[in-house]
Structure formats: C-alpha cells, structure tokens
C-alpha cells in the first residue's frame, strides 16, 4: 500500500523581518529572489514518490518561497541534498534518490529561467542509453536475425504494440468535451409573436447570470482593440460576448437631457478619479509579476515531468529491443 503523508521536507530558518505575509502573496524581503533563505533537510513524514508532488509541493519540499532561482540558492539546495547521501548520513538510500530527483527537477526549472547562466552540475542517476552507432547496430542485427521483422504485416503489428506501450500521451487542454456538450445552448420553443418580447427579456437575464466574472482585467476584454486580432480563443469569445442590455438595466442608468449634460457628467467623473498611489501601484505590479512567474514555473514543471516520462519510456523501449537479440 502506498504511503501518503505531508510533503514538507526542508525547513526554513528566518528572522522576523524576513517572514512572508502569505495573505498578500507579497514578499517583505527581496521580492523575486530567495537569497535570505537557508534550507535544511528533515526526514519526518516524507512521501518518497516524487510523482506525487506538484510544482508548489516541490518548492515547499525544498524550502523555497519565491519562484525565481539563482546560482547561490541552487548551490545551497545542492549542499543540503548531498547531506542525505548514505555515506554522509544514517538515512536509507531512498531518501538520497528522492531528494536527488527533486533537485533535478528544480535544476531544470533553474536552467529554463537562466538560459545564459552558468550551469550547476545536477545529479544524473539515469542509465546512459546506447549511442547512435550502437542503436544502428542493434537494429541491423534485429532485422537480420528476426524473421518476424522481415514480414511487413507482423512488423507493423509489433511496432504498433510497442508504440501503444511506450508512447507518452500529451495532456489534452482543448475544449472537445465542451463543444460536444449542450452547455450554454439556448432551448428554443414555439412561442407566439406577443410572447417574443418577454421571452427575449428572460433570455437576456439568463445570459447575464452565466457570464463568469474574471476580476479586474488589463483591457476591456481579451479581444484587445489595440491588437486588432479579435478573439483568439473560441470558448473565450463565447463567454465574453457582449452582454444583452435588459429593460431593467436601462431603467437603472442615469438619464441626460442632452449631449452637454452628458459631457459635464463624464468630466466630473474624470475629476473624481484618483490615480493609484506609488506604493499600491508597486504592490499591484509586484503581484502581477509574481503571478506570471508562478504560471511560467508551473508550465516548465509540467514540461519537465513529461520529458522525464519520455526519457524513461525511451529506455524501456531500447531495453525491450536488446532482449530480442
């Protein structure tokens, strides 16, 4: 039975001035680096299956609060990971293997963030696959000695079976299920002309109720007027369509006697708008950059996991071929 437990592995020693306010998601010390943090390994209540760890879990495990990685931080993490080696500790080798895998993933994120930075040697516990010459020799030998490979029908069946076994499927992020469903499709019924107005009003109100609120956006919608590209996402175009104005909405709106009356009203509105303070503007930009960094790191982490699966399946494929010789 698989053991499950909290995913907290490395603790952080902080001074009071270095503690992060989690509710605001803003750092009180150095906004985008982790130079104040000193990770230390702990081995209590650790799930040793790295596949159970998300991107956030990985950073918590290694005691990293920010998402920007630099060389000094990576060296510090590497030092504490090396301390789990069986020759340097009384720990089982599983701990060293686990923390080495965690460090490798973190190092891959570091490399992605610092394309031109000096690479820090990462742990390599993988078996080195055969080089191109060895692979070519192996394939030639298989086709010469295995009669099934000389039969196109049998070879195609063998190849398809191996492909299904070792192929790493891409995660689907499209809207296939949404397009197949009837979500958001208006139900039409036979109505008289006298009922048309009231039915349209009901439909407008229902549409208003399902428009998702996305919070304050940088532009009026994803179909930026400046870009001129319009909507680039089908579902987004459907959900961000112009909301029908109902009679109730119209009744709530302020009425004007003429253009001059309307112009004066707008001018007064502009006078009452106060610009954001420098401190609030800095906090807003800092959080926006932090959210963007989190998103980039999360995408990188998922790509790393996918690459690891591909590498593992590649090794298994060539191992299967060797057993046939």
Tab-separated table of C-alpha atoms in Angstrom:
chain	number	residue	atom	x	y	z
A	1	UNK	CA	0.000	0.000	0.000
A	2	UNK	CA	1.371	3.393	-0.959
A	3	UNK	CA	2.329	5.567	1.946
A	4	UNK	CA	0.848	9.038	1.988
A	5	UNK	CA	1.925	11.791	4.306
A	6	UNK	CA	2.609	15.545	4.430
A	7	UNK	CA	5.002	16.858	1.779
A	8	UNK	CA	7.201	19.081	3.916
A	9	UNK	CA	10.857	18.198	3.675
A	10	UNK	CA	13.152	21.199	4.194
A	11	UNK	CA	12.598	23.768	6.879
A	12	UNK	CA	13.493	27.452	6.625
A	13	UNK	CA	15.232	29.493	9.286
A	14	UNK	CA	14.016	33.091	9.094
A	15	UNK	CA	14.466	36.221	11.090
A	16	UNK	CA	11.262	38.141	11.961
A	17	UNK	CA	11.988	40.735	9.277
A	18	UNK	CA	12.207	38.027	6.628
A	19	UNK	CA	8.851	36.349	7.187
A	20	UNK	CA	6.494	36.432	4.217
A	21	UNK	CA	2.914	37.602	4.543
A	22	UNK	CA	1.118	34.772	2.773
A	23	UNK	CA	-2.247	36.509	2.679
A	24	UNK	CA	-0.916	39.281	0.469
A	25	UNK	CA	1.327	36.971	-1.551
A	26	UNK	CA	3.991	39.705	-1.413
A	27	UNK	CA	7.487	39.385	-0.026
A	28	UNK	CA	8.632	41.763	2.686
A	29	UNK	CA	12.248	40.992	1.801
A	30	UNK	CA	13.572	40.827	-1.758
A	31	UNK	CA	10.557	40.399	-3.982
A	32	UNK	CA	11.765	37.957	-6.604
A	33	UNK	CA	14.725	36.057	-5.110
A	34	UNK	CA	15.316	33.660	-2.243
A	35	UNK	CA	18.738	34.778	-1.045
A	36	UNK	CA	17.619	35.124	2.585
A	37	UNK	CA	16.526	31.503	2.946
A	38	UNK	CA	18.716	28.665	4.235
A	39	UNK	CA	17.168	25.219	3.579
A	40	UNK	CA	17.772	22.238	5.841
A	41	UNK	CA	16.706	18.628	5.313
A	42	UNK	CA	14.239	16.892	7.587
A	43	UNK	CA	13.177	13.279	7.059
A	44	UNK	CA	9.982	13.057	9.093
A	45	UNK	CA	6.658	12.437	7.347
A	46	UNK	CA	8.015	12.401	3.795
A	47	UNK	CA	6.283	10.872	0.792
A	48	UNK	CA	9.193	9.431	-1.194
A	49	UNK	CA	7.332	9.224	-4.511
A	50	UNK	CA	8.331	12.326	-6.474
A	51	UNK	CA	5.431	11.782	-8.899
A	52	UNK	CA	3.011	12.749	-6.115
A	53	UNK	CA	4.481	16.261	-5.936
A	54	UNK	CA	3.084	19.233	-7.798
A	55	UNK	CA	5.149	22.301	-8.638
A	56	UNK	CA	4.057	24.038	-5.428
A	57	UNK	CA	4.819	20.875	-3.441
A	58	UNK	CA	8.345	20.817	-4.882
A	59	UNK	CA	9.116	24.357	-3.758
A	60	UNK	CA	7.640	23.701	-0.308
A	61	UNK	CA	9.640	20.481	-0.028
A	62	UNK	CA	12.889	22.278	-0.814
A	63	UNK	CA	12.024	25.251	1.382
A	64	UNK	CA	11.798	27.846	-1.369
A	65	UNK	CA	9.212	30.599	-1.107
A	66	UNK	CA	9.891	32.578	-4.261
A	67	UNK	CA	9.833	31.285	-7.815
A	68	UNK	CA	12.994	32.938	-9.132
A	69	UNK	CA	16.030	30.677	-8.821
A	70	UNK	CA	19.642	31.840	-8.859
A	71	UNK	CA	23.034	30.132	-8.618
A	72	UNK	CA	23.695	30.744	-4.874
A	73	UNK	CA	20.293	29.298	-3.978
A	74	UNK	CA	20.845	26.235	-6.167
A	75	UNK	CA	24.234	25.632	-4.549
A	76	UNK	CA	22.678	25.811	-1.084
A	77	UNK	CA	19.947	23.345	-2.031
A	78	UNK	CA	22.519	21.018	-3.577
A	79	UNK	CA	24.602	21.049	-0.384
A	80	UNK	CA	21.698	20.009	1.821
A	81	UNK	CA	20.629	17.330	-0.669
A	82	UNK	CA	24.144	15.856	-0.664
A	83	UNK	CA	23.897	15.508	3.110
A	84	UNK	CA	21.257	12.808	2.605
A	85	UNK	CA	23.778	10.522	0.877
A	86	UNK	CA	24.067	7.189	2.747
A	87	UNK	CA	27.833	7.700	3.180
A	88	UNK	CA	27.228	11.033	4.921
A	89	UNK	CA	24.119	10.188	6.919
A	90	UNK	CA	22.343	7.309	8.587
A	91	UNK	CA	19.464	7.589	6.147
A	92	UNK	CA	18.275	4.938	3.733
A	93	UNK	CA	19.392	5.422	0.131
A	94	UNK	CA	15.746	6.041	-0.846
A	95	UNK	CA	15.968	9.496	0.731
A	96	UNK	CA	19.004	10.451	-1.335
A	97	UNK	CA	17.404	9.157	-4.538
A	98	UNK	CA	14.190	11.034	-3.773
A	99	UNK	CA	15.863	14.353	-2.953
A	100	UNK	CA	18.165	13.972	-5.967
A	101	UNK	CA	15.126	13.669	-8.234
A	102	UNK	CA	13.573	16.705	-6.564
A	103	UNK	CA	16.783	18.683	-7.072
A	104	UNK	CA	16.996	17.602	-10.721
A	105	UNK	CA	13.533	18.979	-11.366
A	106	UNK	CA	14.367	22.204	-9.587
A	107	UNK	CA	17.599	22.448	-11.563
A	108	UNK	CA	15.680	22.055	-14.823
A	109	UNK	CA	13.475	24.984	-13.813
A	110	UNK	CA	16.618	26.978	-12.966
A	111	UNK	CA	18.089	26.226	-16.410
A	112	UNK	CA	14.848	27.317	-18.083
A	113	UNK	CA	14.895	30.587	-16.130
A	114	UNK	CA	18.588	31.242	-16.730
A	115	UNK	CA	19.290	30.229	-20.316
A	116	UNK	CA	22.632	32.021	-20.404
A	117	UNK	CA	23.580	31.377	-16.783
A	118	UNK	CA	26.423	29.069	-15.828
A	119	UNK	CA	25.023	25.593	-15.352
A	120	UNK	CA	25.401	23.881	-11.988
A	121	UNK	CA	26.135	20.183	-12.261
A	122	UNK	CA	22.998	18.260	-11.437
A	123	UNK	CA	22.681	14.701	-10.267
A	124	UNK	CA	22.450	12.133	-13.030
A	125	UNK	CA	21.152	8.795	-11.835
A	126	UNK	CA	19.898	7.747	-15.263
A	127	UNK	CA	21.273	4.865	-17.258
A	128	UNK	CA	23.171	6.177	-20.300
A	129	UNK	CA	21.348	4.905	-23.421
A	130	UNK	CA	23.219	3.425	-26.329
A	131	UNK	CA	24.710	5.930	-28.721
A	132	UNK	CA	23.630	6.233	-32.343
A	133	UNK	CA	26.136	3.670	-33.645
A	134	UNK	CA	25.090	1.091	-31.077
A	135	UNK	CA	21.422	1.663	-31.861
A	136	UNK	CA	22.031	1.258	-35.577
A	137	UNK	CA	23.984	-1.963	-34.998
A	138	UNK	CA	21.221	-3.269	-32.739
A	139	UNK	CA	18.506	-2.555	-35.309
A	140	UNK	CA	20.505	-4.137	-38.145
A	141	UNK	CA	21.028	-7.254	-36.059
A	142	UNK	CA	17.328	-7.482	-35.236
A	143	UNK	CA	16.248	-7.273	-38.868
A	144	UNK	CA	18.824	-9.875	-39.891
A	145	UNK	CA	18.051	-12.441	-37.194
A	146	UNK	CA	14.330	-11.961	-36.525
A	147	UNK	CA	12.119	-13.378	-39.272
A	148	UNK	CA	9.055	-11.566	-37.944
A	149	UNK	CA	10.700	-8.249	-38.759
A	150	UNK	CA	11.025	-9.315	-42.399
A	151	UNK	CA	7.267	-9.690	-42.683
A	152	UNK	CA	5.709	-6.212	-43.138
A	153	UNK	CA	2.389	-7.225	-41.571
A	154	UNK	CA	3.991	-8.765	-38.495
A	155	UNK	CA	6.450	-5.906	-38.171
A	156	UNK	CA	3.665	-3.315	-38.311
A	157	UNK	CA	1.754	-5.164	-35.607
A	158	UNK	CA	4.863	-5.372	-33.415
A	159	UNK	CA	5.625	-1.693	-33.973
A	160	UNK	CA	2.066	-0.595	-33.170
A	161	UNK	CA	2.047	-2.659	-29.979
A	162	UNK	CA	5.334	-1.119	-28.854
A	163	UNK	CA	4.108	2.349	-29.741
A	164	UNK	CA	0.979	1.952	-27.611
A	165	UNK	CA	3.079	0.572	-24.764
A	166	UNK	CA	5.762	3.266	-24.684
A	167	UNK	CA	4.034	6.312	-26.146
A	168	UNK	CA	3.657	9.165	-23.645
A	169	UNK	CA	0.334	10.824	-24.309
A	170	UNK	CA	0.037	14.576	-24.329
A	171	UNK	CA	-2.421	16.082	-21.870
A	172	UNK	CA	-5.475	17.465	-23.607
A	173	UNK	CA	-6.218	21.099	-22.824
A	174	UNK	CA	-8.727	21.755	-25.590
A	175	UNK	CA	-12.461	22.255	-25.496
A	176	UNK	CA	-13.508	18.959	-27.083
A	177	UNK	CA	-15.833	17.975	-24.244
A	178	UNK	CA	-17.245	21.499	-24.025
A	179	UNK	CA	-18.002	21.580	-27.752
A	180	UNK	CA	-19.728	18.198	-27.613
A	181	UNK	CA	-21.942	19.234	-24.709
A	182	UNK	CA	-25.077	21.384	-24.787
A	183	UNK	CA	-23.665	23.786	-22.213
A	184	UNK	CA	-24.872	27.313	-22.927
A	185	UNK	CA	-27.112	26.294	-25.814
A	186	UNK	CA	-30.408	28.128	-25.689
A	187	UNK	CA	-33.517	25.962	-25.649
A	188	UNK	CA	-35.982	27.115	-28.263
A	189	UNK	CA	-39.717	26.561	-28.052
A	190	UNK	CA	-42.666	27.586	-30.157
A	191	UNK	CA	-43.956	30.936	-28.915
A	192	UNK	CA	-46.407	33.462	-30.245
A	193	UNK	CA	-45.350	36.878	-31.513
A	194	UNK	CA	-46.899	38.514	-28.457
A	195	UNK	CA	-44.668	36.402	-26.195
A	196	UNK	CA	-41.476	37.151	-28.125
A	197	UNK	CA	-40.597	40.308	-26.181
A	198	UNK	CA	-40.963	38.730	-22.740
A	199	UNK	CA	-39.059	35.594	-23.812
A	200	UNK	CA	-36.187	37.694	-25.148
A	201	UNK	CA	-36.056	39.597	-21.858
A	202	UNK	CA	-35.866	36.321	-19.925
A	203	UNK	CA	-33.098	35.077	-22.197
A	204	UNK	CA	-31.074	38.277	-21.706
A	205	UNK	CA	-31.347	37.961	-17.928
A	206	UNK	CA	-30.281	34.320	-18.074
A	207	UNK	CA	-27.258	35.196	-20.229
A	208	UNK	CA	-26.251	37.889	-17.742
A	209	UNK	CA	-26.309	35.333	-14.958
A	210	UNK	CA	-23.844	32.918	-16.594
A	211	UNK	CA	-21.166	35.411	-17.639
A	212	UNK	CA	-18.149	34.488	-15.468
A	213	UNK	CA	-16.527	37.291	-13.508
A	214	UNK	CA	-12.769	37.314	-14.142
A	215	UNK	CA	-11.805	40.187	-11.875
A	216	UNK	CA	-10.153	43.428	-12.975
A	217	UNK	CA	-8.610	42.986	-16.412
A	218	UNK	CA	-5.828	44.983	-18.063
A	219	UNK	CA	-8.065	45.588	-21.073
A	220	UNK	CA	-11.795	45.635	-21.599
A	221	UNK	CA	-11.720	42.084	-22.885
A	222	UNK	CA	-9.367	39.553	-24.376
A	223	UNK	CA	-10.260	40.887	-27.802
A	224	UNK	CA	-7.974	43.853	-27.473
A	225	UNK	CA	-8.983	46.799	-29.615
A	226	UNK	CA	-5.333	47.806	-29.823
A	227	UNK	CA	-4.100	44.469	-31.124
A	228	UNK	CA	-6.777	44.216	-33.800
A	229	UNK	CA	-6.606	40.434	-33.562
A	230	UNK	CA	-10.049	39.951	-32.057
A	231	UNK	CA	-10.690	36.796	-30.096
A	232	UNK	CA	-8.120	34.026	-30.430
A	233	UNK	CA	-9.988	31.530	-28.251
A	234	UNK	CA	-13.341	30.019	-29.207
A	235	UNK	CA	-14.681	29.464	-25.696
A	236	UNK	CA	-13.424	32.869	-24.609
A	237	UNK	CA	-15.270	34.501	-27.493
A	238	UNK	CA	-18.444	32.705	-26.462
A	239	UNK	CA	-18.195	33.612	-22.769
A	240	UNK	CA	-17.031	37.198	-23.311
A	241	UNK	CA	-19.659	38.162	-25.853
A	242	UNK	CA	-21.398	41.479	-25.295
A	243	UNK	CA	-23.988	41.095	-22.539
A	244	UNK	CA	-27.501	41.963	-23.724
A	245	UNK	CA	-28.887	45.063	-22.011
A	246	UNK	CA	-32.247	44.376	-20.411
A	247	UNK	CA	-35.009	46.873	-19.736
A	248	UNK	CA	-34.121	46.660	-16.055
A	249	UNK	CA	-30.548	47.731	-16.846
A	250	UNK	CA	-31.810	50.655	-18.890
A	251	UNK	CA	-34.086	51.838	-16.072
A	252	UNK	CA	-31.133	51.907	-13.660
A	253	UNK	CA	-28.998	54.084	-15.936
A	254	UNK	CA	-28.716	57.817	-15.408
A	255	UNK	CA	-30.693	59.817	-17.964
A	256	UNK	CA	-29.378	63.005	-19.633
A	257	UNK	CA	-31.138	65.997	-21.149
A	258	UNK	CA	-28.626	66.361	-23.949
A	259	UNK	CA	-25.035	65.968	-25.103
A	260	UNK	CA	-23.793	68.864	-22.948
A	261	UNK	CA	-25.367	67.334	-19.857
A	262	UNK	CA	-23.696	64.004	-20.612
A	263	UNK	CA	-20.302	65.654	-21.293
A	264	UNK	CA	-20.388	67.547	-17.982
A	265	UNK	CA	-21.240	64.340	-16.148
A	266	UNK	CA	-18.261	62.487	-17.683
A	267	UNK	CA	-15.903	65.395	-16.996
A	268	UNK	CA	-16.890	65.380	-13.326
A	269	UNK	CA	-16.351	61.632	-13.187
A	270	UNK	CA	-12.811	62.015	-14.507
A	271	UNK	CA	-12.042	64.687	-11.915
A	272	UNK	CA	-13.091	62.347	-9.110
A	273	UNK	CA	-10.869	59.502	-10.291
A	274	UNK	CA	-7.755	59.354	-8.124
A	275	UNK	CA	-4.630	57.693	-9.502
A	276	UNK	CA	-3.216	54.711	-7.672
A	277	UNK	CA	-0.580	55.589	-5.105
A	278	UNK	CA	3.019	54.684	-5.863
A	279	UNK	CA	3.047	52.088	-3.097
A	280	UNK	CA	-0.178	50.430	-4.274
A	281	UNK	CA	0.993	50.530	-7.884
A	282	UNK	CA	4.230	48.816	-6.876
A	283	UNK	CA	2.319	46.142	-4.954
A	284	UNK	CA	-0.008	45.583	-7.893
A	285	UNK	CA	2.849	45.196	-10.374
A	286	UNK	CA	4.779	43.022	-7.958
A	287	UNK	CA	1.855	40.645	-7.534
A	288	UNK	CA	1.204	40.620	-11.265
A	289	UNK	CA	4.830	39.713	-11.966
A	290	UNK	CA	4.738	37.091	-9.232
A	291	UNK	CA	1.598	35.501	-10.685
A	292	UNK	CA	3.181	35.467	-14.143
A	293	UNK	CA	6.340	33.892	-12.719
A	294	UNK	CA	4.257	31.235	-10.937
A	295	UNK	CA	2.470	30.432	-14.181
A	296	UNK	CA	5.721	30.131	-16.142
A	297	UNK	CA	7.312	27.918	-13.485
A	298	UNK	CA	4.237	25.676	-13.326
A	299	UNK	CA	4.266	25.226	-17.119
A	300	UNK	CA	8.002	24.476	-17.046
A	301	UNK	CA	7.481	21.918	-14.292
A	302	UNK	CA	4.788	20.081	-16.264
A	303	UNK	CA	7.090	20.021	-19.293
A	304	UNK	CA	9.893	18.596	-17.131
A	305	UNK	CA	7.640	15.797	-15.876
A	306	UNK	CA	6.581	14.997	-19.435
A	307	UNK	CA	10.208	14.911	-20.611
A	308	UNK	CA	11.129	12.562	-17.760
A	309	UNK	CA	8.352	10.175	-18.772
A	310	UNK	CA	9.511	10.254	-22.397
A	311	UNK	CA	13.105	9.541	-21.368
A	312	UNK	CA	12.012	6.640	-19.179
A	313	UNK	CA	9.869	5.111	-21.916
A	314	UNK	CA	12.733	5.523	-24.380
A	315	UNK	CA	14.993	3.489	-22.097
A	316	UNK	CA	12.350	0.790	-21.723
A	317	UNK	CA	11.891	0.619	-25.492
A	318	UNK	CA	15.582	0.038	-26.173
A	319	UNK	CA	15.758	-2.445	-23.317
A	320	UNK	CA	12.952	-4.430	-24.956
A	321	UNK	CA	14.868	-4.441	-28.237
A	322	UNK	CA	18.019	-5.718	-26.551
A	323	UNK	CA	16.117	-8.635	-25.077
A	324	UNK	CA	15.104	-9.690	-28.593
A	325	UNK	CA	18.720	-10.105	-29.715
